[in-house]
Amino acid sequence: MALGRPREFDPDEALDSAMELFWRQGYEGTSLADLTEAMGIAKPSLYAVFGNKEDLFRKALDRYAAQHADATYGALNEPTSRRAVERLLLGLAGVDAAEDMPKGCLMVQGALVCSAAGERIRQELCLRRAENEAALCRRMAEWRDAGDLPPSADPADLARYVMSVGNGIAVQAASGASKEELRRVVEMTMRTWPPV
Amino acid sequence: MALGRPREFDPDEALDSAMELFWRQGYEGTSLADLTEAMGIAKPSLYAVFGNKEDLFRKALDRYAAQHADATYGALNEPTSRRAVERLLLGLAGVDAAEDMPKGCLMVQGALVCSAAGERIRQELCLRRAENEAALCRRMAEWRDAGDLPPSADPADLARYVMSVGNGIAVQAASGASKEELRRVVEMTMRTWPPV
DNA sequence: GGACTATTTTACCGATAGGTATAAAAGTTA
DNA sequence: TAACTTTTATACCTATCGGTAAAATAGTCC
C-alpha cells in the first residue's frame, strides 16, 4: 500500500488553517494566495486534496460544524426549553468570542452577502442557518406539547426569536464584544424566558 | 456660471444605485464594473464625482443613513424606553425587510468581514454601529435616571442587548425573513421589556 | 464664431483573481 | 536497480480587479 510520493502536509491541519481564514475574512474575502500561504501548501496540492475553492469552503464549513458548532447545538437535547436556550446562547457566545479563534460565526459572516460568483455559498450558509432554526423549532413544539411551554406558544416564533439573539451575538462578537459582554446579553434574554 | 460640458447623469440617482448595490452585495462583493453598469456611467465619471471606491462607499453609507437609518434612530427621542425600543426595533425590521430594497442592513452586511484591502471600511462600519449603540446607551442612562428604568439597570448592558436583537433581525432579514416574521421577533422582545 | 471648460468615451495600466499544464522529486513494489 | 505512482514546485493561463491617460464631445461666455 501507500503508493507514490507521500504527502508532506496533514490535510486536517491544512483544513483547520483554511477554516480559520474563511472564518476571519469570509468566503470571498479570502484569496487562494491567502489560503495557500496559511495552509503551507501550493495551489496544485490544494486542488488535488480539497477540490476548488468552493469545495474547500464546504469542507471547512463541515469542520467548523464538527469542531465548534455541533457541541453548542447539542443544547437541544436538554429536557427544558430554558436550560436548552441558555446553553445554546451561551455556547454561541463562547464560540463567537473565543480568545484564540476568529471573532464571530462562520455560518453568519462566511458569506452574509456576496457577488454573483459567491451566490451558491451564500445560499448554502442560509440553508444551514435555516436548518438550525428548524431543528430548534421542532424542539420548541416538543417542549410545548410536554407542558414546558404554554400551549399558546408558537414554536416557529420562539425559534426565530432565539436565533435572532444568537445571530445578533455573532454580529456583536465580530464587532469586538467580549465574551463577558455577550454573556450578559444572554443573561438578559434568559431573565424573561419564555417571552410569552 | 455652469462652465463646460454639462453632466449627463444625476449624481444623487447614481449614488442611490451604488448604495443599493453595496447594500445587496457588500463593499468587496461589488466591483467597479457592477457599479458603473448600475449607475449608468463610465469609470472616469465615477472617479471625477465620487472619488475612488472607498470614497464612494462612504458617500453611499451617508446616504443610507440619511434615507433609511436616521429616521429609525429618531426613536431615541421617545420619552419612554419602551416606546423608543419598540419603535427602534420595528423601524429596523421595516428597513431590513422592505419590499423594494435589498434585504438586511448595509451597516451590518456592508463589510462584516473582509480581506485586508477592505479593513478600513470594516472598521468604519464597526465604528458606526458602536456609535449607534453608544447613543442608545446614553439614552438608557437618562431613562433610568428619570425613573423610567429601575436604578439597578445597566445602560450599557441594555443598549447592547437591544442592538443584539437589532443586528440579529438584520441577519434574519438577509436570510429571507419577512417583515411580519421580524415584527413578531420585536413583539416577543417587547413583551418582556425591560428585562431586568 | 471661436476660446474656454468640464464631461464623456475609449483604451489602457499593473496587479491579482481562480485555476491548470508540465515536469521534477520522493517514495513503494518487484 | 528499474518500473511505477503520487505529490511536489514552477510556470503559466485567461479574466477581472481598481484605477487612469488621452482625446473626442458638448455645452457656456465673449
Short mmCIF file of C-alpha atoms (C1' of nucleotides) in Angstrom, two decimals:
data_model
loop_
_atom_site.label_atom_id
_atom_site.label_comp_id
_atom_site.label_asym_id
_atom_site.label_seq_id
_atom_site.Cartn_x
_atom_site.Cartn_y
_atom_site.Cartn_z
CA MET A 1 0.00 0.00 0.00
CA ALA A 2 0.86 3.70 0.14
CA LEU A 3 1.97 4.03 -3.43
CA GLY A 4 3.69 7.09 -4.79
CA ARG A 5 5.31 10.01 -3.10
CA PRO A 6 3.98 10.53 0.42
CA ARG A 7 2.07 13.72 1.16
CA GLU A 8 4.15 16.23 3.10
CA PHE A 9 1.33 18.02 4.91
CA ASP A 10 -1.51 16.98 7.21
CA PRO A 11 -4.83 17.58 5.41
CA ASP A 12 -6.64 18.14 8.71
CA GLU A 13 -4.17 20.76 9.86
CA ALA A 14 -4.33 22.45 6.46
CA LEU A 15 -8.13 22.40 6.59
CA ASP A 16 -8.04 23.97 10.04
CA SER A 17 -5.92 26.80 8.68
CA ALA A 18 -8.32 27.30 5.77
CA MET A 19 -11.32 27.27 8.11
CA GLU A 20 -9.81 29.92 10.36
CA LEU A 21 -9.04 32.12 7.38
CA PHE A 22 -12.56 31.79 5.93
CA TRP A 23 -13.90 32.47 9.41
CA ARG A 24 -11.86 35.65 9.75
CA GLN A 25 -12.18 37.03 6.22
CA GLY A 26 -15.24 35.36 4.72
CA TYR A 27 -15.51 33.23 1.58
CA GLU A 28 -14.94 35.94 -0.99
CA GLY A 29 -12.56 37.94 1.19
CA THR A 30 -10.13 35.02 1.23
CA SER A 31 -7.98 34.51 -1.87
CA LEU A 32 -6.24 31.33 -2.96
CA ALA A 33 -2.95 33.09 -2.27
CA ASP A 34 -4.11 33.74 1.31
CA LEU A 35 -5.15 30.12 1.64
CA THR A 36 -2.02 28.50 0.26
CA GLU A 37 0.17 30.70 2.42
CA ALA A 38 -1.78 29.93 5.59
CA MET A 39 -2.08 26.22 4.76
CA GLY A 40 1.61 25.98 3.86
CA ILE A 41 0.96 24.26 0.54
CA ALA A 42 0.95 25.19 -3.15
CA LYS A 43 -2.14 25.52 -5.28
CA PRO A 44 -1.85 22.17 -7.09
CA SER A 45 -1.73 20.38 -3.73
CA LEU A 46 -4.78 22.28 -2.55
CA TYR A 47 -6.75 21.39 -5.67
CA ALA A 48 -5.67 17.75 -5.56
CA VAL A 49 -6.79 17.24 -1.96
CA PHE A 50 -9.70 19.64 -1.49
CA GLY A 51 -11.02 20.43 -4.97
CA ASN A 52 -11.68 24.03 -5.92
CA LYS A 53 -12.27 27.00 -3.62
CA GLU A 54 -15.96 26.27 -3.25
CA ASP A 55 -15.32 22.63 -2.35
CA LEU A 56 -12.69 23.72 0.17
CA PHE A 57 -15.09 26.16 1.79
CA ARG A 58 -17.74 23.46 2.16
CA LYS A 59 -15.20 21.15 3.78
CA ALA A 60 -14.11 23.98 6.08
CA LEU A 61 -17.76 24.53 6.94
CA ASP A 62 -18.21 20.87 7.83
CA ARG A 63 -15.13 21.02 10.02
CA TYR A 64 -16.38 24.21 11.68
CA ALA A 65 -19.64 22.45 12.47
CA ALA A 66 -17.88 19.41 13.87
CA GLN A 67 -15.33 21.31 15.95
CA HIS A 68 -17.24 24.39 17.07
CA ALA A 69 -20.94 24.47 16.26
CA ASP A 70 -22.26 20.95 16.83
CA ALA A 71 -21.42 20.84 20.53
CA THR A 72 -23.35 24.06 21.01
CA TYR A 73 -26.41 22.70 19.23
CA GLY A 74 -26.24 19.67 21.48
CA ALA A 75 -28.06 22.01 23.86
CA LEU A 76 -31.24 20.97 22.05
CA ASN A 77 -31.08 17.70 23.96
CA GLU A 78 -31.80 19.46 27.25
CA PRO A 79 -35.12 18.44 28.76
CA THR A 80 -36.38 22.00 29.30
CA SER A 81 -36.51 24.92 26.90
CA ARG A 82 -34.98 27.21 29.50
CA ARG A 83 -31.90 25.10 30.01
CA ALA A 84 -31.61 24.44 26.27
CA VAL A 85 -31.90 28.06 25.15
CA GLU A 86 -29.48 29.26 27.80
CA ARG A 87 -26.94 26.58 26.95
CA LEU A 88 -27.37 27.29 23.24
CA LEU A 89 -26.89 31.04 23.52
CA LEU A 90 -24.02 30.75 25.99
CA GLY A 91 -22.41 28.23 23.69
CA LEU A 92 -22.72 30.59 20.73
CA ALA A 93 -21.32 33.45 22.81
CA GLY A 94 -18.38 31.24 23.81
CA VAL A 95 -17.60 30.18 20.24
CA ASP A 96 -18.14 33.66 18.77
CA ALA A 97 -15.79 35.34 21.26
CA ALA A 98 -13.22 32.62 21.99
CA GLU A 99 -9.80 34.10 22.69
CA ASP A 100 -7.73 32.06 20.24
CA MET A 101 -10.16 31.98 17.34
CA PRO A 102 -11.61 34.50 14.87
CA LYS A 103 -14.45 36.56 16.30
CA GLY A 104 -17.99 35.92 15.18
CA CYS A 105 -19.67 32.96 13.49
CA LEU A 106 -18.53 31.38 10.22
CA MET A 107 -22.10 30.46 9.33
CA VAL A 108 -23.10 34.13 9.58
CA GLN A 109 -20.12 36.08 8.32
CA GLY A 110 -18.75 33.48 5.89
CA ALA A 111 -21.00 34.91 3.17
CA LEU A 112 -23.81 37.08 4.54
CA VAL A 113 -23.79 38.95 1.23
CA CYS A 114 -21.53 38.46 -1.79
CA SER A 115 -21.03 38.96 -5.51
CA ALA A 116 -22.78 36.80 -8.09
CA ALA A 117 -19.80 34.44 -8.01
CA GLY A 118 -20.39 33.56 -4.36
CA GLU A 119 -24.16 33.17 -4.52
CA ARG A 120 -24.13 29.40 -4.14
CA ILE A 121 -22.06 29.62 -0.96
CA ARG A 122 -24.32 32.34 0.41
CA GLN A 123 -27.33 30.11 -0.14
CA GLU A 124 -25.52 27.19 1.45
CA LEU A 125 -24.99 29.23 4.61
CA CYS A 126 -28.58 30.46 4.52
CA LEU A 127 -29.72 26.85 4.31
CA ARG A 128 -27.57 25.74 7.24
CA ARG A 129 -28.85 28.59 9.40
CA ALA A 130 -32.40 27.70 8.40
CA GLU A 131 -31.80 24.05 9.30
CA ASN A 132 -30.55 25.03 12.74
CA GLU A 133 -33.59 27.22 13.26
CA ALA A 134 -35.88 24.44 12.04
CA ALA A 135 -34.32 21.97 14.48
CA LEU A 136 -34.87 24.43 17.31
CA CYS A 137 -38.44 24.96 16.11
CA ARG A 138 -39.17 21.23 16.26
CA ARG A 139 -37.84 21.07 19.82
CA MET A 140 -39.95 24.07 20.81
CA ALA A 141 -43.03 22.19 19.66
CA GLU A 142 -41.98 19.20 21.75
CA TRP A 143 -41.40 21.33 24.83
CA ARG A 144 -44.77 22.97 24.34
CA ASP A 145 -46.54 19.65 23.91
CA ALA A 146 -44.79 18.37 27.05
CA GLY A 147 -46.06 21.33 29.04
CA ASP A 148 -42.67 23.05 29.35
CA LEU A 149 -44.00 25.96 27.27
CA PRO A 150 -47.53 27.42 27.29
CA PRO A 151 -49.96 25.93 24.75
CA SER A 152 -50.27 29.33 23.10
CA ALA A 153 -46.55 29.44 22.33
CA ASP A 154 -45.71 29.44 18.62
CA PRO A 155 -42.65 27.20 18.07
CA ALA A 156 -41.58 28.99 14.88
CA ASP A 157 -41.80 32.40 16.51
CA LEU A 158 -39.82 31.26 19.53
CA ALA A 159 -37.13 29.62 17.41
CA ARG A 160 -36.82 32.70 15.21
CA TYR A 161 -36.57 34.89 18.29
CA VAL A 162 -33.80 32.79 19.84
CA MET A 163 -31.87 32.59 16.58
CA SER A 164 -32.20 36.35 16.18
CA VAL A 165 -30.50 36.84 19.52
CA GLY A 166 -27.89 34.25 18.55
CA ASN A 167 -27.18 35.91 15.21
CA GLY A 168 -27.08 39.30 16.90
CA ILE A 169 -24.49 37.93 19.30
CA ALA A 170 -22.45 36.82 16.30
CA VAL A 171 -22.51 40.34 14.85
CA GLN A 172 -21.61 41.85 18.21
CA ALA A 173 -18.70 39.42 18.53
CA ALA A 174 -17.43 40.32 15.07
CA SER A 175 -17.66 43.94 16.17
CA GLY A 176 -15.36 43.28 19.11
CA ALA A 177 -17.69 42.47 22.02
CA SER A 178 -16.10 40.38 24.77
CA LYS A 179 -17.34 37.00 25.91
CA GLU A 180 -18.41 38.57 29.21
CA GLU A 181 -20.42 41.26 27.44
CA LEU A 182 -22.14 38.64 25.31
CA ARG A 183 -22.79 36.54 28.40
CA ARG A 184 -24.74 39.46 29.82
CA VAL A 185 -26.82 39.65 26.64
CA VAL A 186 -27.72 36.00 27.16
CA GLU A 187 -28.48 36.65 30.81
CA MET A 188 -30.95 39.39 29.93
CA THR A 189 -32.58 37.19 27.32
CA MET A 190 -33.00 34.38 29.82
CA ARG A 191 -34.29 36.61 32.57
CA THR A 192 -37.59 36.75 30.73
CA TRP A 193 -37.81 33.28 29.20
CA PRO A 194 -40.25 32.31 27.81
CA PRO A 195 -41.34 35.66 26.34
CA VAL A 196 -45.00 34.66 26.07
CA MET B 1 -21.76 80.06 -14.41
CA ALA B 2 -22.13 76.37 -15.40
CA LEU B 3 -18.97 76.20 -17.42
CA GLY B 4 -18.01 73.25 -19.52
CA ARG B 5 -19.95 70.29 -20.80
CA PRO B 6 -22.98 69.63 -18.62
CA ARG B 7 -23.10 66.40 -16.65
CA GLU B 8 -25.43 63.89 -18.25
CA PHE B 9 -26.39 61.99 -15.08
CA ASP B 10 -27.90 62.91 -11.73
CA PRO B 11 -25.29 62.29 -9.01
CA ASP B 12 -27.98 61.59 -6.41
CA GLU B 13 -29.66 58.98 -8.59
CA ALA B 14 -26.29 57.40 -9.37
CA LEU B 15 -25.42 57.36 -5.67
CA ASP B 16 -28.73 55.67 -4.92
CA SER B 17 -27.89 52.94 -7.42
CA ALA B 18 -24.45 52.49 -5.88
CA MET B 19 -25.93 52.36 -2.38
CA GLU B 20 -28.41 49.67 -3.34
CA LEU B 21 -25.68 47.59 -4.93
CA PHE B 22 -23.37 47.89 -1.90
CA TRP B 23 -26.37 47.06 0.28
CA ARG B 24 -27.13 43.92 -1.71
CA GLN B 25 -23.60 42.66 -2.36
CA GLY B 26 -21.40 44.29 0.27
CA TYR B 27 -18.36 46.54 -0.22
CA GLU B 28 -15.95 43.93 -1.52
CA GLY B 29 -18.63 41.92 -3.32
CA THR B 30 -19.38 44.90 -5.55
CA SER B 31 -16.95 45.59 -8.41
CA LEU B 32 -16.45 48.84 -10.24
CA ALA B 33 -17.92 47.15 -13.31
CA ASP B 34 -21.06 46.33 -11.31
CA LEU B 35 -21.20 49.91 -10.08
CA THR B 36 -20.71 51.67 -13.40
CA GLU B 37 -23.32 49.44 -15.04
CA ALA B 38 -25.90 50.05 -12.32
CA MET B 39 -25.12 53.76 -12.12
CA GLY B 40 -25.21 54.13 -15.89
CA ILE B 41 -21.89 55.95 -16.06
CA ALA B 42 -18.29 55.16 -17.01
CA LYS B 43 -15.42 54.84 -14.58
CA PRO B 44 -13.83 58.26 -15.21
CA SER B 45 -17.18 59.93 -14.44
CA LEU B 46 -17.47 57.91 -11.26
CA TYR B 47 -13.98 58.85 -10.12
CA ALA B 48 -14.47 62.52 -11.00
CA VAL B 49 -17.67 62.86 -8.99
CA PHE B 50 -17.30 60.38 -6.15
CA GLY B 51 -13.57 59.68 -5.78
CA ASN B 52 -12.37 56.12 -5.52
CA LYS B 53 -14.36 53.04 -4.48
CA GLU B 54 -13.78 53.65 -0.79
CA ASP B 55 -14.92 57.27 -1.05
CA LEU B 56 -17.99 56.15 -2.98
CA PHE B 57 -18.88 53.60 -0.32
CA ARG B 58 -18.62 56.20 2.42
CA LYS B 59 -20.91 58.53 0.48
CA ALA B 60 -23.33 55.65 -0.09
CA LEU B 61 -23.21 54.97 3.64
CA ASP B 62 -24.04 58.59 4.44
CA ARG B 63 -26.95 58.44 2.01
CA TYR B 64 -28.13 55.17 3.55
CA ALA B 65 -28.09 56.80 6.95
CA ALA B 66 -29.99 59.84 5.73
CA GLN B 67 -32.60 57.95 3.74
CA HIS B 68 -33.10 54.77 5.76
CA ALA B 69 -31.36 54.62 9.12
CA ASP B 70 -31.66 58.09 10.65
CA ALA B 71 -35.44 58.08 10.81
CA THR B 72 -35.32 54.80 12.68
CA TYR B 73 -32.85 56.12 15.23
CA GLY B 74 -35.14 59.08 15.75
CA ALA B 75 -36.91 56.62 18.04
CA LEU B 76 -34.37 57.63 20.68
CA ASN B 77 -36.34 60.85 21.13
CA GLU B 78 -39.27 58.94 22.61
CA PRO B 79 -39.91 59.83 26.25
CA THR B 80 -40.00 56.22 27.50
CA SER B 81 -37.57 53.37 26.87
CA ARG B 82 -40.42 51.04 25.98
CA ARG B 83 -41.76 53.23 23.22
CA ALA B 84 -38.24 54.00 21.99
CA VAL B 85 -37.01 50.42 21.85
CA GLU B 86 -40.16 49.21 20.18
CA ARG B 87 -40.06 51.97 17.60
CA LEU B 88 -36.34 51.39 17.03
CA LEU B 89 -36.65 47.64 16.50
CA LEU B 90 -39.79 47.91 14.39
CA GLY B 91 -38.05 50.55 12.33
CA LEU B 92 -35.06 48.30 11.78
CA ALA B 93 -37.33 45.41 10.85
CA GLY B 94 -39.13 47.64 8.37
CA VAL B 95 -35.92 48.85 6.72
CA ASP B 96 -34.26 45.42 6.73
CA ALA B 97 -37.21 43.72 5.05
CA ALA B 98 -38.67 46.46 2.86
CA GLU B 99 -40.18 45.05 -0.31
CA ASP B 100 -38.42 47.22 -2.87
CA MET B 101 -34.98 47.35 -1.27
CA PRO B 102 -32.15 44.89 -0.60
CA LYS B 103 -32.76 42.71 2.43
CA GLY B 104 -30.76 43.29 5.60
CA CYS B 105 -28.78 46.26 6.89
CA LEU B 106 -25.97 47.99 4.99
CA MET B 107 -24.19 48.84 8.23
CA VAL B 108 -24.08 45.15 9.14
CA GLN B 109 -23.59 43.33 5.86
CA GLY B 110 -21.67 46.05 4.02
CA ALA B 111 -18.42 44.64 5.44
CA LEU B 112 -18.95 42.35 8.41
CA VAL B 113 -15.70 40.61 7.46
CA CYS B 114 -13.39 41.26 4.52
CA SER B 115 -9.92 40.91 3.07
CA ALA B 116 -7.02 43.11 4.15
CA ALA B 117 -7.94 45.55 1.38
CA GLY B 118 -11.34 46.28 2.92
CA GLU B 119 -10.22 46.56 6.54
CA ARG B 120 -10.70 50.33 6.75
CA ILE B 121 -14.29 50.05 5.57
CA ARG B 122 -14.96 47.21 8.01
CA GLN B 123 -13.71 49.38 10.85
CA GLU B 124 -15.79 52.31 9.63
CA LEU B 125 -18.92 50.16 9.84
CA CYS B 126 -17.87 48.83 13.25
CA LEU B 127 -17.47 52.41 14.42
CA ARG B 128 -20.88 53.48 13.15
CA ARG B 129 -22.56 50.53 14.83
CA ALA B 130 -20.71 51.35 18.03
CA GLU B 131 -21.83 54.98 17.82
CA ASN B 132 -25.44 53.93 17.47
CA GLU B 133 -25.10 51.63 20.46
CA ALA B 134 -23.40 54.39 22.45
CA ALA B 135 -26.23 56.81 21.67
CA LEU B 136 -28.75 54.25 22.84
CA CYS B 137 -26.66 53.67 25.95
CA ARG B 138 -26.72 57.36 26.83
CA ARG B 139 -30.49 57.44 26.45
CA MET B 140 -30.82 54.36 28.66
CA ALA B 141 -28.97 56.19 31.42
CA GLU B 142 -31.33 59.13 31.04
CA TRP B 143 -34.40 56.92 31.18
CA ARG B 144 -33.01 55.20 34.25
CA ASP B 145 -32.24 58.50 35.97
CA ALA B 146 -35.73 59.70 35.14
CA GLY B 147 -37.25 56.65 36.79
CA ASP B 148 -38.39 55.01 33.54
CA LEU B 149 -35.96 52.13 34.17
CA PRO B 150 -35.02 50.58 37.53
CA PRO B 151 -31.99 52.10 39.29
CA SER B 152 -30.22 48.75 39.05
CA ALA B 153 -30.43 48.75 35.23
CA ASP B 154 -27.06 48.91 33.46
CA PRO B 155 -27.39 51.23 30.45
CA ALA B 156 -24.55 49.60 28.52
CA ASP B 157 -25.99 46.12 29.05
CA LEU B 158 -29.45 47.22 27.96
CA ALA B 159 -28.14 49.01 24.87
CA ARG B 160 -26.01 46.01 23.90
CA TYR B 161 -28.98 43.71 24.36
CA VAL B 162 -31.25 45.83 22.16
CA MET B 163 -28.61 46.19 19.47
CA SER B 164 -28.04 42.44 19.55
CA VAL B 165 -31.70 41.88 18.75
CA GLY B 166 -31.49 44.57 16.08
CA ASN B 167 -28.41 43.05 14.47
CA GLY B 168 -29.97 39.61 14.69
CA ILE B 169 -33.01 40.95 12.86
CA ALA B 170 -30.67 42.23 10.15
CA VAL B 171 -29.16 38.76 9.70
CA GLN B 172 -32.60 37.16 9.65
CA ALA B 173 -33.73 39.65 7.02
CA ALA B 174 -30.68 38.91 4.87
CA SER B 175 -31.60 35.24 5.23
CA GLY B 176 -35.04 35.87 3.80
CA ALA B 177 -37.28 36.50 6.82
CA SER B 178 -40.39 38.55 6.07
CA LYS B 179 -41.27 41.84 7.69
CA GLU B 180 -44.14 40.13 9.51
CA GLU B 181 -41.81 37.46 10.90
CA LEU B 182 -39.40 40.12 12.11
CA ARG B 183 -42.28 42.07 13.60
CA ARG B 184 -43.05 39.06 15.76
CA VAL B 185 -39.44 38.92 16.94
CA VAL B 186 -39.80 42.52 18.07
CA GLU B 187 -43.11 41.73 19.73
CA MET B 188 -41.54 38.95 21.78
CA THR B 189 -38.66 41.21 22.76
CA MET B 190 -41.04 43.92 23.90
CA ARG B 191 -43.32 41.56 25.77
CA THR B 192 -40.69 41.43 28.50
CA TRP B 193 -39.25 44.93 28.44
CA PRO B 194 -37.27 45.87 30.44
CA PRO B 195 -35.50 42.56 31.01
CA VAL B 196 -34.32 43.50 34.50
"C1'" DG C 1 -17.98 82.01 -34.49
"C1'" DG C 2 -14.00 80.97 -31.53
"C1'" DA C 3 -11.98 80.35 -26.92
"C1'" DC C 4 -12.59 78.04 -22.83
"C1'" DT C 5 -14.06 74.38 -19.59
"C1'" DA C 6 -15.90 70.23 -17.88
"C1'" DT C 7 -17.58 65.65 -19.09
"C1'" DT C 8 -17.68 62.00 -21.98
"C1'" DT C 9 -15.69 57.85 -24.40
"C1'" DT C 10 -12.13 54.72 -25.41
"C1'" DA C 11 -8.34 52.42 -24.49
"C1'" DC C 12 -5.13 51.08 -21.48
"C1'" DC C 13 -2.25 50.13 -17.00
"C1'" DG C 14 -0.08 46.76 -13.45
"C1'" DA C 15 -1.74 43.59 -10.06
"C1'" DT C 16 -4.31 39.89 -8.73
"C1'" DA C 17 -8.26 36.62 -9.19
"C1'" DG C 18 -9.20 31.37 -9.63
"C1'" DG C 19 -7.37 27.54 -11.91
"C1'" DT C 20 -4.08 24.26 -14.53
"C1'" DA C 21 -0.16 22.02 -17.57
"C1'" DT C 22 4.28 20.22 -17.01
"C1'" DA C 23 7.91 18.10 -15.24
"C1'" DA C 24 10.98 17.24 -11.30
"C1'" DA C 25 11.05 14.79 -6.85
"C1'" DA C 26 10.20 11.12 -3.43
"C1'" DG C 27 8.58 7.39 -2.13
"C1'" DT C 28 6.93 1.82 -2.79
"C1'" DT C 29 6.91 -2.57 -5.30
"C1'" DA C 30 9.05 -6.05 -7.96
"C1'" DT D 1 18.18 -1.18 -9.55
"C1'" DA D 2 14.23 -0.26 -12.60
"C1'" DA D 3 9.34 0.49 -13.11
"C1'" DC D 4 5.57 2.75 -11.26
"C1'" DT D 5 2.73 6.09 -8.71
"C1'" DT D 6 1.69 10.20 -6.35
"C1'" DT D 7 2.96 14.73 -4.77
"C1'" DT D 8 5.71 18.48 -5.31
"C1'" DA D 9 7.35 23.09 -7.30
"C1'" DT D 10 7.38 26.17 -11.18
"C1'" DA D 11 5.49 28.42 -14.61
"C1'" DC D 12 1.76 29.77 -16.93
"C1'" DC D 13 -3.31 30.65 -18.45
"C1'" DT D 14 -7.46 33.87 -19.11
"C1'" DA D 15 -10.43 37.04 -16.77
"C1'" DT D 16 -11.12 40.60 -13.83
"C1'" DC D 17 -9.65 43.79 -10.21
"C1'" DG D 18 -9.25 49.06 -9.01
"C1'" DG D 19 -7.64 52.98 -11.29
"C1'" DT D 20 -6.08 56.41 -15.07
"C1'" DA D 21 -4.21 58.88 -19.58
"C1'" DA D 22 -5.70 60.90 -23.69
"C1'" DA D 23 -8.66 62.56 -26.84
"C1'" DA D 24 -13.33 63.41 -28.53
"C1'" DT D 25 -17.62 65.93 -27.26
"C1'" DA D 26 -20.97 69.33 -25.65
"C1'" DG D 27 -22.02 72.95 -23.61
"C1'" DT D 28 -21.24 78.49 -21.94
"C1'" DC D 29 -19.12 83.10 -22.35
"C1'" DC D 30 -17.33 86.88 -25.06
#
